[in-house]
Amino acid sequence: MAFSSSVGVRAYRFNDLKDLLAKASPARSGDVLAGISAESAVERAAARMCLADVLLSRFLDEPLIPYETDEVTRLIVGRHDALAFAAIGATTVGGFRDWLLDDATDSATLAGVAPGITPEMAAAVAKLMRNQDLILVAKKCRVVTRFRDTIGLPGRLAVRLQPNHPTDDPKGIAASMLDGLLYGCGDAVVGVNPAGDNLRTIVDLLHRLDEVRARFDIPTQTCVLTHVTNTLHAIGRGAPVDLVFQSIAGTEKANASFGLNLALLAEARDAALALGRGTIGNNVMYFETGQGSALSADANFGVDQQTCEARAYAVAREFAPLLTNSVVGFIGPEYLYDGKQIIRAGLEDHFCGKLLGVPLGVDVCYTNHAEADQDDMDTLLTLLGTAGVTFVMGVPGADDVMLNYQSTSFHDALYLRELLGLKRAPEFEAWLETMRVTDGAGRLLPAASPRLLAAAASIAEGDPQ
């Protein structure tokens, strides 16, 4: 069923719900590349006027990607909680925005409604919201997860310590890991992107990361961000796997391009749970997403990239992850052209993920051929901090020497915590104080931890242990 709207003397027609959502999206290069974006700001405004009057229930009646051919659509439909939806079931998209912004709609209310919100509803309302709206509502959404420490509590910010190395050199990885710990980073996860997919190297990295963690009894979790099948093989070889990592997307075809399906993710989660390595919780999955992944795999089916991204959060939600993050500027300017588009996308992703009940962090990042710089990233980082982002990245010098992109540094996390008064995960915070890395207020001590410094010295002398 088509939609129509008039702005001034001109009438605009939108073929269906998919077309309406695409035309209502803020401008971004990926939708232009896909040939689905609005042709002008006026057409975009007309689409938003139409979208504001659409009932939320319509998204249940008209799947954007057919139920019969897409397992993500089947997941969204099958897991929809009609009882939770009842509170907003008679609402339009515009009315939903007003309800989200209402002071009476608090964190508990949002958590109760989350199972009744579909990704398409979340994406639709995001298209009607200014940046400040996305920030304000996301701030009210709280998703708490646990493995060896507690992630997502109010007033706290976690950091993934990302000690990547271009040749997977264990000395280099261990040195970067200890460097990050000395800056108080690592409470989200110590996660390494391996340079290759050699299973022996992956198993060796898992053992070495766990040896450092166990040596200092660090209340965090480690992860090697390899393909889920490699992690299953590593578990079969007795490797100490805390979290199962996988990049995911919002359509069955896009996930197939990653070499996965929902059944494989379920198998991996069961395997990790069987290890019983969590001490205070059993959230064992770690997912990464990013706007443009479905389009880059020719698997978006005419759906705009922000809505495809929101559908990826339905996949994440199914497996109760400890962490999920949007690697927002990583895919490149073909999908998010400049700093303005990256900032908007980061706020959209964070809002949609949190609204759906997913523990959403953001890799505040860009590639060197995008029209963006570190000032843009400072802006997005600060906005996400005010929005209550679950975690961000901690990369030595903010420059990932293996993946060759720009992210956020250990110092950036210190800045955000100092600016907004944010604490670390409570268990990790207590450990840092015990290790004499920080004082009782969470500030770095002038004299670094003797034990960690001794470990760094031993690495410098050639002992990666």
PDB file of N, CA and C in Angstrom, residues 144-151 153 221 278 280-284 321-322 427:
ATOM      1  N   VAL A 144      22.018  -4.383  31.592  1.00  0.00           N
ATOM      2  CA  VAL A 144      23.117  -4.833  32.454  1.00  0.00           C
ATOM      3  C   VAL A 144      23.431  -6.296  32.149  1.00  0.00           C
ATOM      4  N   THR A 145      24.719  -6.599  31.942  1.00  0.00           N
ATOM      5  CA  THR A 145      25.165  -7.961  31.654  1.00  0.00           C
ATOM      6  C   THR A 145      26.344  -8.311  32.549  1.00  0.00           C
ATOM      7  N   ARG A 146      26.626  -9.623  32.664  1.00  0.00           N
ATOM      8  CA  ARG A 146      27.683 -10.069  33.584  1.00  0.00           C
ATOM      9  C   ARG A 146      28.389 -11.311  33.060  1.00  0.00           C
ATOM     10  N   PHE A 147      29.686 -11.379  33.304  1.00  0.00           N
ATOM     11  CA  PHE A 147      30.485 -12.595  33.120  1.00  0.00           C
ATOM     12  C   PHE A 147      31.440 -12.698  34.306  1.00  0.00           C
ATOM     13  N   ARG A 148      32.556 -11.935  34.288  1.00  0.00           N
ATOM     14  CA  ARG A 148      33.400 -11.832  35.483  1.00  0.00           C
ATOM     15  C   ARG A 148      33.268 -10.470  36.151  1.00  0.00           C
ATOM     16  N   ASP A 149      32.663  -9.530  35.454  1.00  0.00           N
ATOM     17  CA  ASP A 149      32.327  -8.249  36.067  1.00  0.00           C
ATOM     18  C   ASP A 149      30.997  -7.771  35.494  1.00  0.00           C
ATOM     19  N   THR A 150      30.498  -6.663  36.005  1.00  0.00           N
ATOM     20  CA  THR A 150      29.152  -6.200  35.687  1.00  0.00           C
ATOM     21  C   THR A 150      29.243  -5.006  34.743  1.00  0.00           C
ATOM     22  N   ILE A 151      28.636  -5.141  33.567  1.00  0.00           N
ATOM     23  CA  ILE A 151      28.709  -4.143  32.511  1.00  0.00           C
ATOM     24  C   ILE A 151      27.343  -3.470  32.347  1.00  0.00           C
ATOM     25  N   LEU A 153      25.974  -0.730  34.208  1.00  0.00           N
ATOM     26  CA  LEU A 153      25.308  -0.059  35.325  1.00  0.00           C
ATOM     27  C   LEU A 153      25.292   1.448  35.104  1.00  0.00           C
ATOM     28  N   GLN A 221      37.144 -10.410  31.108  1.00  0.00           N
ATOM     29  CA  GLN A 221      37.050 -11.534  30.202  1.00  0.00           C
ATOM     30  C   GLN A 221      37.941 -11.274  28.985  1.00  0.00           C
ATOM     31  N   GLY A 278      32.285 -18.213  33.435  1.00  0.00           N
ATOM     32  CA  GLY A 278      31.820 -16.995  34.080  1.00  0.00           C
ATOM     33  C   GLY A 278      31.725 -17.176  35.586  1.00  0.00           C
ATOM     34  N   ILE A 280      30.264 -14.533  37.738  1.00  0.00           N
ATOM     35  CA  ILE A 280      29.085 -13.862  38.285  1.00  0.00           C
ATOM     36  C   ILE A 280      27.947 -13.785  37.282  1.00  0.00           C
ATOM     37  N   GLY A 281      28.127 -14.333  36.078  1.00  0.00           N
ATOM     38  CA  GLY A 281      27.075 -14.299  35.073  1.00  0.00           C
ATOM     39  C   GLY A 281      27.410 -15.200  33.911  1.00  0.00           C
ATOM     40  N   ASN A 282      26.456 -15.378  33.007  1.00  0.00           N
ATOM     41  CA  ASN A 282      26.642 -16.302  31.889  1.00  0.00           C
ATOM     42  C   ASN A 282      26.334 -15.661  30.537  1.00  0.00           C
ATOM     43  N   ASN A 283      26.597 -14.366  30.412  1.00  0.00           N
ATOM     44  CA  ASN A 283      26.506 -13.715  29.100  1.00  0.00           C
ATOM     45  C   ASN A 283      27.814 -13.979  28.364  1.00  0.00           C
ATOM     46  N   VAL A 284      27.785 -14.870  27.372  1.00  0.00           N
ATOM     47  CA  VAL A 284      29.028 -15.398  26.796  1.00  0.00           C
ATOM     48  C   VAL A 284      29.265 -14.994  25.347  1.00  0.00           C
ATOM     49  N   PRO A 321      23.933 -11.391  24.655  1.00  0.00           N
ATOM     50  CA  PRO A 321      25.377 -11.163  24.677  1.00  0.00           C
ATOM     51  C   PRO A 321      25.827 -10.360  25.886  1.00  0.00           C
ATOM     52  N   LEU A 322      27.098 -10.527  26.241  1.00  0.00           N
ATOM     53  CA  LEU A 322      27.702  -9.635  27.230  1.00  0.00           C
ATOM     54  C   LEU A 322      27.921  -8.261  26.610  1.00  0.00           C
ATOM     55  N   GLU A 427      33.617  -4.423  39.891  1.00  0.00           N
ATOM     56  CA  GLU A 427      34.595  -5.438  40.256  1.00  0.00           C
ATOM     57  C   GLU A 427      35.986  -5.073  39.726  1.00  0.00           C
TER      58      GLU A 427
END
